[in-house]
Amino acid sequence: MSRLAHRFTELKNANRRALIPYITAGDPNPEATLHLMHALVESGADVIELGVPFSDPMADGPVIQAACERALVHGIGLRDVLGLVRRFRETDGRTPVVLMGYLNPIEVMGADAFAEAAAQAGVDGVLTVDLPPEEGSALLTALRARGLDAIFLIAPTTTAARIARVAAVSGGFLYYVSLKGVTGSASLDVDAVAEKLALIRQQTTLPVGVGFGIRDARSAAAVARVADAVVIGSAVIRLIETHASDEAAMLAAVRGLMGEIRAALDSATV
Amino acid sequence: MSPSPEKKPLQQMPDPQGHYGVYGGCFVAETLMGPLEELQAAYAHYRNDPDFMAEFEKDMAHYVGRPSPIYHAERWSRELGGAQIWLKREDLNHTGSHKINNAIGQALLAKRMGKTRIIAETGAGQHGVASATVAARLGLECVVYMGADDVERQKPNVYRMKLLGATVVPVTSGTRTLKDALNEAMRDWVTNIDNTFYIIGTVAGPHPYPAMVRDFQRIIGVEARRQMLEMTGRLPDALVACVGGGSNAIGLFHAFLDDEGVAMYGAEAGGDGVATGRHAAPLTAGRPGVLHGNRTYLMEDDNGQIIGTHSISAGLDYPGVGPEHAWLKDIGRVCYEGITDAEALRGFHDLIRYEGIIPALESSHALAKASQLARELAPDRNILVSLSGRGDKDINTVARIEGIEL
């Protein structure tokens, strides 16, 4: 069983929801990313979504765009991100790590070389934002051959027929984009999310996570009532941005937010 | 979108999923997949709808002023001492460039699809002006995204768009030029998908945009082929067009692709020279990758990050290129070369001084390439150049480079 499947089974047995924080690798610097990853686990993360910085993050809002720009100042590339995962794995063999990013850095490395290096480094899943299943056969084959999960997005605009197609090639979990918009957008309609999740669950037995637009304990708790996992990105990145020059304060702030959300998730599912 | 039966082999691209060989395709986030499928279906329907095509053709004739003339640049040709240069005068179109052809086509489609708001990205401002123009005429809300640096260097066009009632949003992320404007327009589209139509200005982006934009621009070559036959009794020996995203180039080339005797040249922005790295010539010096919804040649670093480009011309200052051009390069049908800023400026001045026509800096790259070719060919040879836009918008830029205060 993959690390992701194992983690979701554990959570299901305990009737808990997964908390999945997102950070951009290299923001504000590569060393801080490693410290942040451990701090996230210590403060309640079940899975870490590690962003691979890209110069043109089309699906992201201004907060994650700025995080990419801060990371790219250090010249961090996909191989460096895999190096961070490898170092994380030296002391954490249990927490699944999902890479989230755009296709071009993988294209340059080559699907096979990337999948091989990612598996070696201890990556568990790969979410490539701008790679729909229709275009993804080469990468999908390469990931599957190494036991890595390909994670895909489902959006409010995804039709029932497409949900089935996407679910059929997905592994690990499905990531439902809770609104039409970019990451870090303002509002989220929990009723609409619940309705769509019911539709998704008709097509798959995979766990379903919800992201985009979850910013605090309250919105996280609301989503936890209907989803298996809650992804929180821009809210974490904002704290990293605010405390970019003071790592101790950054780690404390991130732990604080994570603690609140963890508590809210756990009380929502009691 | 099945290819019509009379089309010849090289004109049959793309495949139903929008691929030109290994290039093109549809590489976008899931939220856009549904809307793109909807657009594909709408476009497949209306391109075969006689009412829609009649409305498009009527606008081309009475609003744009088509067919645009072909002009024999006799004095300049004589000065160069070689082949004859002929200009396809897209600069004489309403709004001053070829961009209006596509803007009208897509805006008519937007209207039929019930969209009330259009957005566009623009580099030099020509596509922004064309979109704002059509929006004014059709009573649609219009928002144009433009790199903050381009807003600065294309002030007259920014003011034109505002006069036309459009909102111009300066984009300050990334490299503050055309690629960043495209990112921002995509973000707007994904957020306002229900009422908004995104009019992409070039033959790039996810399927069906590269094919749809080409089809609306194809009229350039269809007219030019007929006009050249009428005026010279034969097909031209060579075609030349500038290539940023490549919409005027594919518009000119497409009708000639299966005419084996017609050589084709695409002039990319060579900036300070392709060897310096400061340029915007992905076909000449880039490599394949995925950006803005399609696989194509890109300017990127070893990590797959898109790198900053440089060109004197805002309209060519883009790190990618339409996927059909990538395919035409690989199969060897079209020859793509970098033309430097300095060479383009010489083409700009030559056309003004010998023919009394002020060309856009974008088109000046094609003129420079044509002048090189003309010198190599005999006087009985004909070179047809796409004069894609007029240069009034560029006089501030040229004056500044030459140290002249206006």
XYZ file of N, CA and C in Angstrom, chain A residues 29-266:
714
model
N 13.518 30.496 1.531
C 14.799 29.954 1.070
C 14.756 28.440 1.274
N 15.622 27.701 0.597
C 15.519 26.228 0.639
C 15.656 25.645 2.051
N 16.541 26.188 2.887
C 16.701 25.642 4.237
C 15.418 25.804 5.035
N 14.803 26.984 4.922
C 13.570 27.249 5.662
C 12.474 26.268 5.251
N 12.475 25.883 3.978
C 11.452 24.929 3.508
C 11.543 23.619 4.279
N 12.773 23.145 4.485
C 12.967 21.890 5.206
C 12.448 22.023 6.639
N 12.773 23.148 7.278
C 12.314 23.380 8.659
C 10.794 23.497 8.693
N 10.240 24.169 7.689
C 8.775 24.319 7.628
C 8.088 22.961 7.473
N 8.665 22.107 6.641
C 8.037 20.786 6.424
C 7.916 20.028 7.746
N 8.991 20.025 8.520
C 8.940 19.326 9.805
C 7.972 20.011 10.766
N 7.972 21.339 10.747
C 7.065 22.084 11.642
C 5.607 21.794 11.278
N 5.340 21.666 9.998
C 3.963 21.372 9.560
C 3.516 20.013 10.093
N 4.404 19.037 10.019
C 4.057 17.693 10.508
C 3.830 17.743 12.022
N 4.733 18.431 12.720
C 4.620 18.501 14.189
C 3.346 19.217 14.634
N 2.843 20.130 13.778
C 1.654 20.887 14.194
C 0.377 20.350 13.543
N 0.436 19.122 12.979
C -0.820 18.494 12.604
C -1.032 18.146 11.148
N -0.014 18.333 10.302
C -0.201 17.978 8.890
C -0.212 16.469 8.715
N -1.117 15.984 7.870
C -1.166 14.560 7.557
C -0.445 14.247 6.257
N -0.468 15.200 5.356
C 0.196 15.075 4.053
C 0.789 16.457 3.776
N 1.944 16.504 3.132
C 2.498 17.809 2.748
C 2.423 17.950 1.240
N 1.886 19.082 0.822
C 1.887 19.396 -0.594
C 3.006 20.397 -0.806
N 3.992 19.983 -1.588
C 5.170 20.815 -1.787
C 5.142 21.388 -3.202
N 5.040 22.698 -3.275
C 4.948 23.359 -4.575
C 6.302 23.433 -5.253
N 6.342 23.081 -6.534
C 7.557 23.252 -7.332
C 7.450 24.616 -7.988
N 8.328 25.552 -7.636
C 8.149 26.905 -8.161
C 8.251 26.959 -9.691
N 7.415 27.785 -10.283
C 7.417 27.960 -11.742
C 7.284 29.448 -12.053
N 7.943 29.837 -13.125
C 7.957 31.261 -13.499
C 6.581 31.777 -13.907
N 5.707 30.894 -14.383
C 4.417 31.331 -14.910
C 3.262 30.508 -14.336
N 2.996 30.690 -13.027
C 1.974 29.869 -12.373
C 0.561 30.356 -12.679
N 0.073 29.956 -13.850
C -1.186 30.488 -14.389
C -2.418 30.232 -13.537
N -2.409 29.136 -12.764
C -3.609 28.784 -12.000
C -3.561 29.342 -10.584
N -2.482 30.056 -10.276
C -2.325 30.555 -8.918
C -2.605 32.035 -8.818
N -3.078 32.426 -7.636
C -3.325 33.827 -7.359
C -2.046 34.539 -6.948
N -2.171 35.828 -6.602
C -0.992 36.651 -6.323
C -0.126 36.144 -5.173
N -0.712 35.490 -4.171
C 0.070 35.057 -3.011
C 1.070 33.966 -3.405
N 0.600 32.969 -4.139
C 1.507 31.883 -4.536
C 2.430 32.314 -5.680
N 1.940 33.209 -6.548
C 2.841 33.793 -7.564
C 4.049 34.425 -6.899
N 3.779 35.213 -5.846
C 4.877 35.912 -5.153
C 5.790 34.894 -4.478
N 5.213 33.808 -3.948
C 6.028 32.762 -3.322
C 6.965 32.135 -4.358
N 6.449 31.892 -5.561
C 7.282 31.347 -6.642
C 8.431 32.303 -6.953
N 8.114 33.581 -7.008
C 9.161 34.552 -7.343
C 10.229 34.592 -6.245
N 9.790 34.512 -4.966
C 10.779 34.508 -3.868
C 11.656 33.257 -3.937
N 11.051 32.128 -4.307
C 11.816 30.883 -4.385
C 12.793 30.912 -5.556
N 12.338 31.445 -6.682
C 13.167 31.409 -7.894
C 14.383 32.311 -7.795
N 14.331 33.282 -6.882
C 15.503 34.115 -6.630
C 16.703 33.234 -6.262
N 16.433 32.099 -5.594
C 17.514 31.202 -5.186
C 17.898 30.224 -6.295
N 17.295 30.384 -7.466
C 17.625 29.498 -8.595
C 17.191 28.058 -8.363
N 16.186 27.852 -7.517
C 15.781 26.489 -7.166
C 15.057 25.830 -8.340
N 15.480 24.615 -8.672
C 14.866 23.871 -9.769
C 14.245 22.585 -9.255
N 13.649 21.831 -10.177
C 12.953 20.598 -9.799
C 13.895 19.623 -9.072
N 15.141 19.502 -9.537
C 16.090 18.587 -8.881
C 16.400 19.030 -7.455
N 16.444 20.355 -7.245
C 16.679 20.860 -5.886
C 15.490 20.540 -4.985
N 14.275 20.630 -5.551
C 13.078 20.315 -4.770
C 13.119 18.845 -4.355
N 13.516 17.985 -5.286
C 13.625 16.558 -4.954
C 14.696 16.344 -3.878
N 15.751 17.147 -3.927
C 16.791 17.080 -2.897
C 16.227 17.424 -1.518
N 15.321 18.391 -1.460
C 14.685 18.751 -0.185
C 13.834 17.592 0.335
N 13.111 16.938 -0.572
C 12.278 15.805 -0.153
C 13.175 14.696 0.402
N 14.287 14.455 -0.282
C 15.215 13.411 0.169
C 15.698 13.703 1.598
N 16.027 14.990 1.843
C 16.508 15.359 3.187
C 15.387 15.248 4.213
N 14.164 15.605 3.826
C 13.009 15.472 4.722
C 12.826 14.007 5.128
N 13.004 13.127 4.156
C 12.821 11.688 4.379
C 13.858 11.096 5.334
N 14.987 11.794 5.500
C 16.019 11.267 6.407
C 15.468 11.107 7.817
N 14.517 11.989 8.199
C 13.988 11.894 9.565
C 12.476 11.671 9.597
N 11.816 11.695 8.432
C 10.372 11.447 8.432
C 10.045 10.458 7.317
N 9.807 9.219 7.705
C 9.519 8.192 6.696
C 8.034 7.938 6.545
N 7.188 8.685 7.282
C 5.770 8.344 7.321
C 4.867 9.342 6.604
N 5.229 10.632 6.638
C 4.316 11.643 6.110
C 4.375 11.678 4.584
N 3.262 11.426 3.921
C 3.288 11.481 2.459
C 3.605 12.892 1.947
N 4.357 12.955 0.862
C 4.690 14.239 0.235
C 4.183 14.211 -1.210
N 3.380 15.217 -1.535
C 2.847 15.351 -2.885
C 3.478 16.582 -3.524
N 4.064 16.418 -4.700
C 4.586 17.584 -5.421
C 3.455 18.200 -6.236
N 3.349 19.523 -6.154
C 2.334 20.209 -6.954
C 3.045 21.270 -7.778
N 2.790 21.246 -9.081
C 3.470 22.233 -9.914
C 2.949 22.198 -11.332
N 3.750 22.734 -12.224
C 3.357 22.855 -13.627
C 4.219 21.912 -14.470
N 3.770 21.652 -15.675
C 4.383 20.596 -16.474
C 5.790 20.922 -16.975
N 6.057 22.180 -17.309
C 7.291 22.436 -18.061
C 8.582 21.982 -17.375
N 8.738 22.213 -16.050
C 9.964 21.694 -15.420
C 10.098 20.174 -15.563
N 8.982 19.459 -15.546
C 9.030 18.002 -15.719
C 9.384 17.658 -17.169
N 8.822 18.418 -18.132
C 9.125 18.208 -19.556
C 10.623 18.302 -19.817
N 11.247 19.305 -19.187
C 12.673 19.517 -19.418
C 13.483 18.340 -18.881
N 13.058 17.814 -17.723
C 13.772 16.698 -17.111
C 13.457 15.388 -17.836
N 12.258 15.290 -18.387
C 11.810 14.052 -19.034
C 10.962 13.259 -18.047
N 9.834 12.728 -18.521
C 8.879 12.066 -17.629
C 9.522 10.893 -16.878
N 10.296 10.068 -17.579
C 10.885 8.890 -16.942
C 11.948 9.259 -15.918
N 12.832 10.167 -16.322
C 13.896 10.584 -15.409
C 13.293 11.230 -14.167
N 12.249 12.031 -14.377
C 11.607 12.694 -13.240
C 10.972 11.673 -12.304
N 10.196 10.735 -12.878
C 9.491 9.761 -12.044
C 10.491 8.928 -11.245
N 11.576 8.564 -11.889
C 12.601 7.771 -11.222
C 13.216 8.548 -10.048
N 13.588 9.807 -10.337
C 14.226 10.626 -9.299
C 13.241 10.935 -8.165
N 11.972 11.152 -8.516
C 10.972 11.467 -7.490
C 10.762 10.268 -6.569
N 10.689 9.069 -7.175
C 10.508 7.867 -6.359
C 11.715 7.652 -5.447
N 12.907 7.846 -5.997
C 14.139 7.703 -5.206
C 14.162 8.669 -4.029
N 13.664 9.881 -4.269
C 13.721 10.919 -3.232
C 12.684 10.683 -2.133
N 11.667 9.878 -2.422
C 10.640 9.637 -1.412
C 9.366 10.416 -1.628
N 9.138 10.873 -2.854
C 7.876 11.535 -3.197
C 6.785 10.467 -3.310
N 5.552 10.839 -2.948
C 4.457 9.867 -2.997
C 3.440 10.138 -4.098
N 3.218 11.405 -4.405
C 2.228 11.741 -5.415
C 2.664 12.975 -6.187
N 2.107 13.138 -7.384
C 2.456 14.270 -8.234
C 1.178 14.876 -8.807
N 0.993 16.160 -8.532
C -0.154 16.879 -9.095
C 0.389 17.922 -10.060
N 0.115 17.737 -11.333
C 0.605 18.666 -12.357
C -0.582 19.487 -12.838
N -0.610 20.733 -12.412
C -1.803 21.568 -12.563
C -2.259 21.679 -14.011
N -1.305 21.882 -14.929
C -1.679 22.129 -16.329
C -1.563 20.881 -17.200
N -1.706 19.724 -16.571
C -1.687 18.479 -17.349
C -2.997 17.728 -17.140
N -3.964 17.909 -18.027
C -5.193 17.129 -17.913
C -4.917 15.680 -18.311
N -5.743 14.739 -17.838
C -5.502 13.326 -18.158
C -5.352 13.087 -19.660
N -6.066 13.850 -20.477
C -6.030 13.662 -21.934
C -4.623 13.803 -22.500
N -3.797 14.643 -21.875
C -2.444 14.886 -22.392
C -1.398 14.138 -21.570
N -1.856 13.369 -20.573
C -0.912 12.934 -19.549
C -0.369 11.532 -19.664
N -0.571 10.828 -20.801
C -0.277 9.398 -20.780
C 1.193 9.089 -20.498
N 2.111 9.875 -21.035
C 3.538 9.570 -20.837
C 3.914 9.689 -19.361
N 3.483 10.779 -18.734
C 3.832 10.976 -17.331
C 3.117 9.953 -16.451
N 1.832 9.696 -16.775
C 1.062 8.728 -15.989
C 1.736 7.357 -15.989
N 2.168 6.937 -17.166
C 2.833 5.636 -17.281
C 4.110 5.620 -16.454
N 4.863 6.690 -16.552
C 6.134 6.753 -15.830
C 5.900 6.756 -14.316
N 4.895 7.476 -13.852
C 4.624 7.537 -12.414
C 4.156 6.179 -11.909
N 3.223 5.584 -12.660
C 2.670 4.295 -12.238
C 3.759 3.235 -12.121
N 4.683 3.247 -13.076
C 5.736 2.244 -13.085
C 6.573 2.292 -11.814
N 6.591 3.479 -11.156
C 7.377 3.608 -9.911
C 6.494 3.639 -8.664
N 5.207 3.314 -8.843
C 4.311 3.291 -7.687
C 3.946 4.663 -7.145
N 4.095 5.699 -7.962
C 3.724 7.048 -7.524
C 2.287 7.342 -7.936
N 1.557 8.062 -7.083
C 0.174 8.406 -7.390
C 0.116 9.667 -8.241
N -0.687 9.624 -9.303
C -0.975 10.828 -10.093
C -2.255 11.431 -9.526
N -2.155 12.669 -9.080
C -3.315 13.318 -8.461
C -3.850 14.371 -9.424
N -5.159 14.359 -9.605
C -5.752 15.305 -10.553
C -6.780 16.190 -9.859
N -7.022 17.317 -10.486
C -8.013 18.263 -9.984
C -9.378 17.961 -10.598
N -10.417 18.248 -9.807
C -11.786 18.292 -10.319
C -12.265 19.710 -10.014
N -12.967 20.325 -10.944
C -13.383 21.717 -10.767
C -14.901 21.836 -10.793
N -15.427 22.992 -10.382
C -16.877 23.187 -10.483
C -17.382 23.034 -11.922
N -16.501 23.271 -12.888
C -16.896 23.186 -14.293
C -16.742 21.780 -14.866
N -16.270 20.829 -14.050
C -16.059 19.471 -14.549
C -17.394 18.721 -14.618
N -17.721 18.224 -15.791
C -18.991 17.505 -15.974
C -18.905 16.107 -15.356
N -20.054 15.485 -15.159
C -20.096 14.154 -14.566
C -19.281 13.157 -15.396
N -19.387 13.269 -16.713
C -18.659 12.352 -17.591
C -17.152 12.514 -17.407
N -16.725 13.777 -17.276
C -15.292 14.029 -17.076
C -14.828 13.545 -15.717
N -15.674 13.715 -14.685
C -15.285 13.253 -13.348
C -14.897 11.775 -13.419
N -15.709 11.009 -14.135
C -15.435 9.574 -14.253
C -14.096 9.338 -14.951
N -13.846 10.097 -16.033
C -12.583 9.940 -16.774
C -11.382 10.304 -15.910
N -11.522 11.401 -15.158
C -10.406 11.858 -14.325
C -10.170 10.872 -13.181
N -11.275 10.431 -12.553
C -11.140 9.517 -11.408
C -10.475 8.214 -11.826
N -10.761 7.789 -13.056
C -10.238 6.502 -13.527
C -8.710 6.466 -13.566
N -8.065 7.615 -13.767
C -6.601 7.622 -13.857
C -5.949 8.179 -12.597
N -6.764 8.561 -11.617
C -6.222 9.200 -10.412
C -5.791 8.166 -9.386
N -4.820 8.551 -8.585
C -4.400 7.738 -7.447
C -4.292 8.614 -6.213
N -4.240 7.982 -5.032
C -4.044 8.761 -3.800
C -5.306 9.421 -3.317
N -5.642 10.538 -3.928
C -6.897 11.224 -3.632
C -7.248 12.139 -4.801
N -8.497 12.586 -4.821
C -8.909 13.581 -5.813
C -8.916 14.938 -5.137
N -8.537 15.941 -5.875
C -8.437 17.285 -5.310
C -9.542 18.116 -5.948
N -10.553 18.470 -5.151
C -11.634 19.291 -5.690
C -11.322 20.777 -5.485
N -11.309 21.494 -6.585
C -11.092 22.937 -6.564
C -12.433 23.585 -6.208
N -12.504 24.209 -5.051
C -13.811 24.563 -4.498
C -14.494 25.727 -5.196
N -13.788 26.422 -6.056
C -14.425 27.573 -6.697
C -13.814 27.827 -8.064
N -14.531 28.626 -8.859
C -13.994 29.059 -10.143
C -13.050 30.213 -9.846
N -11.786 30.010 -10.064
C -10.837 31.071 -9.775
C -9.457 30.500 -9.548
N -8.575 31.346 -9.036
C -7.202 30.942 -8.789
C -7.032 30.637 -7.307
N -5.856 30.105 -6.935
C -5.604 29.812 -5.528
C -5.670 31.099 -4.711
N -6.140 30.966 -3.469
C -6.172 32.116 -2.574
C -7.364 33.024 -2.788
N -8.348 32.590 -3.559
C -9.519 33.436 -3.790
C -10.346 33.560 -2.507
N -11.254 34.511 -2.522
C -11.874 34.939 -1.277
C -12.909 33.968 -0.694
N -13.912 33.638 -1.447
C -15.058 33.019 -0.793
C -15.269 31.582 -1.238
N -15.994 30.833 -0.461
C -16.212 29.430 -0.747
C -17.630 29.097 -0.292
N -18.377 28.443 -1.154
C -19.772 28.126 -0.865
C -19.839 26.645 -0.461
N -19.964 26.409 0.846
C -19.869 25.030 1.346
C -21.005 24.152 0.818
N -22.193 24.735 0.665
C -23.310 23.940 0.143
C -23.029 23.460 -1.276
N -22.493 24.378 -2.086
C -22.170 24.005 -3.466
C -21.086 22.941 -3.486
N -20.105 23.067 -2.580
C -19.039 22.068 -2.494
C -19.626 20.710 -2.119
N -20.526 20.703 -1.139
C -21.132 19.447 -0.683
C -21.875 18.753 -1.824
N -22.582 19.566 -2.600
C -23.356 19.028 -3.717
C -22.443 18.348 -4.752
N -21.348 19.057 -5.079
C -20.422 18.516 -6.076
C -19.707 17.284 -5.533
N -19.362 17.309 -4.254
C -18.667 16.163 -3.669
C -19.534 14.908 -3.717
N -20.832 15.102 -3.532
C -21.746 13.952 -3.613
C -21.684 13.349 -5.017
N -21.633 14.225 -6.005
C -21.536 13.790 -7.402
C -20.222 13.037 -7.644
N -19.139 13.579 -7.079
C -17.819 12.957 -7.260
C -17.801 11.570 -6.613
N -18.398 11.462 -5.433
C -18.353 10.185 -4.701
C -19.158 9.086 -5.395
N -20.079 9.515 -6.290
C -20.784 8.506 -7.094
C -19.833 7.832 -8.085
N -18.739 8.534 -8.416
C -17.848 8.045 -9.472
C -16.571 7.404 -8.943
N -16.288 7.544 -7.652
C -14.994 7.069 -7.162
C -15.054 6.710 -5.684
N -14.163 5.802 -5.300
C -14.017 5.495 -3.878
C -12.773 6.164 -3.303
N -12.051 6.888 -4.148
C -10.860 7.597 -3.664
C -11.266 8.663 -2.664
N -10.420 8.975 -1.686
C -10.684 10.113 -0.807
C -10.746 11.402 -1.632
N -11.542 12.361 -1.170
C -11.655 13.633 -1.885
C -11.215 14.770 -0.973
N -10.218 15.507 -1.436
C -9.758 16.695 -0.708
C -10.352 17.939 -1.348
N -10.445 19.002 -0.552
C -10.968 20.258 -1.077
C -9.945 21.363 -0.810
N -9.705 22.177 -1.822
C -8.765 23.288 -1.658
C -9.215 24.499 -2.452
N -8.432 25.555 -2.440
C -8.717 26.863 -3.054
C -9.773 27.558 -2.188
N -9.419 28.607 -1.497
C -10.430 29.399 -0.783
C -10.635 29.028 0.680
N -9.824 28.097 1.200
C -9.933 27.781 2.634
C -8.830 28.565 3.346
N -9.232 29.444 4.265
C -8.235 30.357 4.802
C -8.104 30.311 6.313
N -9.068 29.728 7.026
C -8.991 29.772 8.477
C -9.717 28.571 9.085
N -9.740 28.534 10.420
C -10.319 27.390 11.118
C -11.793 27.213 10.759
N -12.490 28.331 10.624
C -13.927 28.227 10.384
C -14.248 27.603 9.023
N -13.590 28.127 7.974
C -13.865 27.569 6.649
C -13.349 26.126 6.563
N -12.252 25.831 7.258
C -11.717 24.469 7.250
C -12.702 23.508 7.919
N -13.277 23.930 9.041
C -14.220 23.069 9.761
C -15.459 22.801 8.911
N -15.928 23.844 8.220
C -17.114 23.687 7.374
C -16.857 22.661 6.273
N -15.682 22.754 5.667
C -15.341 21.830 4.582
C -15.122 20.412 5.129
N -14.588 20.326 6.356
C -14.285 19.012 6.952
C -15.537 18.164 7.129
N -16.684 18.820 7.217
C -17.924 18.041 7.386
C -18.274 17.256 6.120
N -17.753 17.710 4.964
C -18.119 17.023 3.718
C -16.939 16.375 2.992
N -15.713 16.791 3.312
C -14.554 16.309 2.560
C -13.702 15.369 3.402
N -12.842 14.582 2.735
C -11.903 13.723 3.452
C -10.629 14.456 3.817
N -10.356 15.519 3.082
C -9.109 16.246 3.317
C -9.323 17.720 3.021
N -8.604 18.541 3.757
C -8.677 19.983 3.575
C -7.285 20.482 3.200
N -7.203 21.177 2.055
C -5.911 21.706 1.610
C -5.872 23.197 1.906
N -4.802 23.622 2.540
C -4.693 25.037 2.871
C -3.352 25.559 2.378
N -3.385 26.541 1.486
C -2.156 27.003 0.848
C -1.857 28.458 1.082
N -2.636 29.325 0.444
C -2.310 30.755 0.482
C -2.274 31.302 1.903
N -3.117 30.771 2.798
C -3.130 31.271 4.176
C -1.795 30.981 4.870
N -1.201 29.815 4.574
C 0.118 29.490 5.140
C 1.188 30.379 4.508
N 1.086 30.520 3.174
C 2.105 31.303 2.450
C 2.113 32.759 2.918
N 0.936 33.279 3.238
C 0.876 34.667 3.724
C 1.716 34.833 4.987
N 1.671 33.848 5.883
C 2.458 33.920 7.121
C 3.950 33.836 6.799
N 4.289 32.989 5.823
C 5.698 32.861 5.426
C 6.194 34.186 4.852
N 5.349 34.792 4.051
C 5.705 36.084 3.444
C 5.915 37.149 4.519
N 4.971 37.200 5.480
C 5.052 38.226 6.535
C 6.335 38.085 7.351
N 6.731 36.843 7.617
C 7.879 36.615 8.495
C 9.091 36.109 7.732
N 9.190 36.486 6.461
C 10.230 35.915 5.593
C 11.636 36.104 6.150
N 11.868 37.190 6.884
C 13.234 37.470 7.335
C 13.477 37.007 8.775
N 12.479 36.377 9.399
C 12.650 35.925 10.786
C 12.103 34.499 10.892
N 13.009 33.537 10.717
C 12.548 32.161 10.607
C 11.847 31.655 11.858
N 12.332 32.051 13.040
C 11.715 31.580 14.285
C 10.267 32.056 14.356
N 10.055 33.321 14.019
C 8.696 33.874 14.055
C 7.826 33.197 12.988
N 8.431 32.892 11.833
C 7.695 32.237 10.746
C 7.204 30.864 11.194
N 8.105 30.093 11.767
C 7.731 28.742 12.194
C 6.653 28.810 13.274
N 6.782 29.774 14.199
C 5.801 29.908 15.281
C 4.429 30.270 14.711
N 4.406 31.205 13.755
C 3.134 31.637 13.171
C 2.467 30.493 12.411
N 3.276 29.742 11.658
C 2.724 28.628 10.881
C 2.195 27.539 11.818
N 2.953 27.245 12.870
C 2.471 26.262 13.857
C 1.158 26.721 14.479
N 1.065 28.017 14.740
C -0.148 28.564 15.363
C -1.371 28.347 14.479
N -1.234 28.708 13.195
C -2.358 28.539 12.264
C -2.718 27.058 12.120
N -1.692 26.237 11.966
C -1.925 24.794 11.804
C -2.652 24.222 13.017
N -2.230 24.650 14.204
C -2.853 24.162 15.435
C -4.333 24.496 15.481
N -4.655 25.725 15.104
C -6.069 26.141 15.107
C -6.878 25.302 14.122
N -6.315 25.103 12.946
C -7.072 24.373 11.925
C -7.200 22.900 12.297
N -6.124 22.336 12.849
C -6.170 20.941 13.296
C -7.291 20.751 14.325
N -7.343 21.662 15.283
C -8.358 21.570 16.342
C -9.758 21.696 15.737
N -9.904 22.627 14.801
C -11.223 22.835 14.184
C -11.647 21.595 13.393
N -10.692 20.982 12.664
C -11.016 19.779 11.892
C -11.445 18.650 12.820
N -10.682 18.492 13.902
C -10.951 17.366 14.797
C -12.272 17.549 15.535
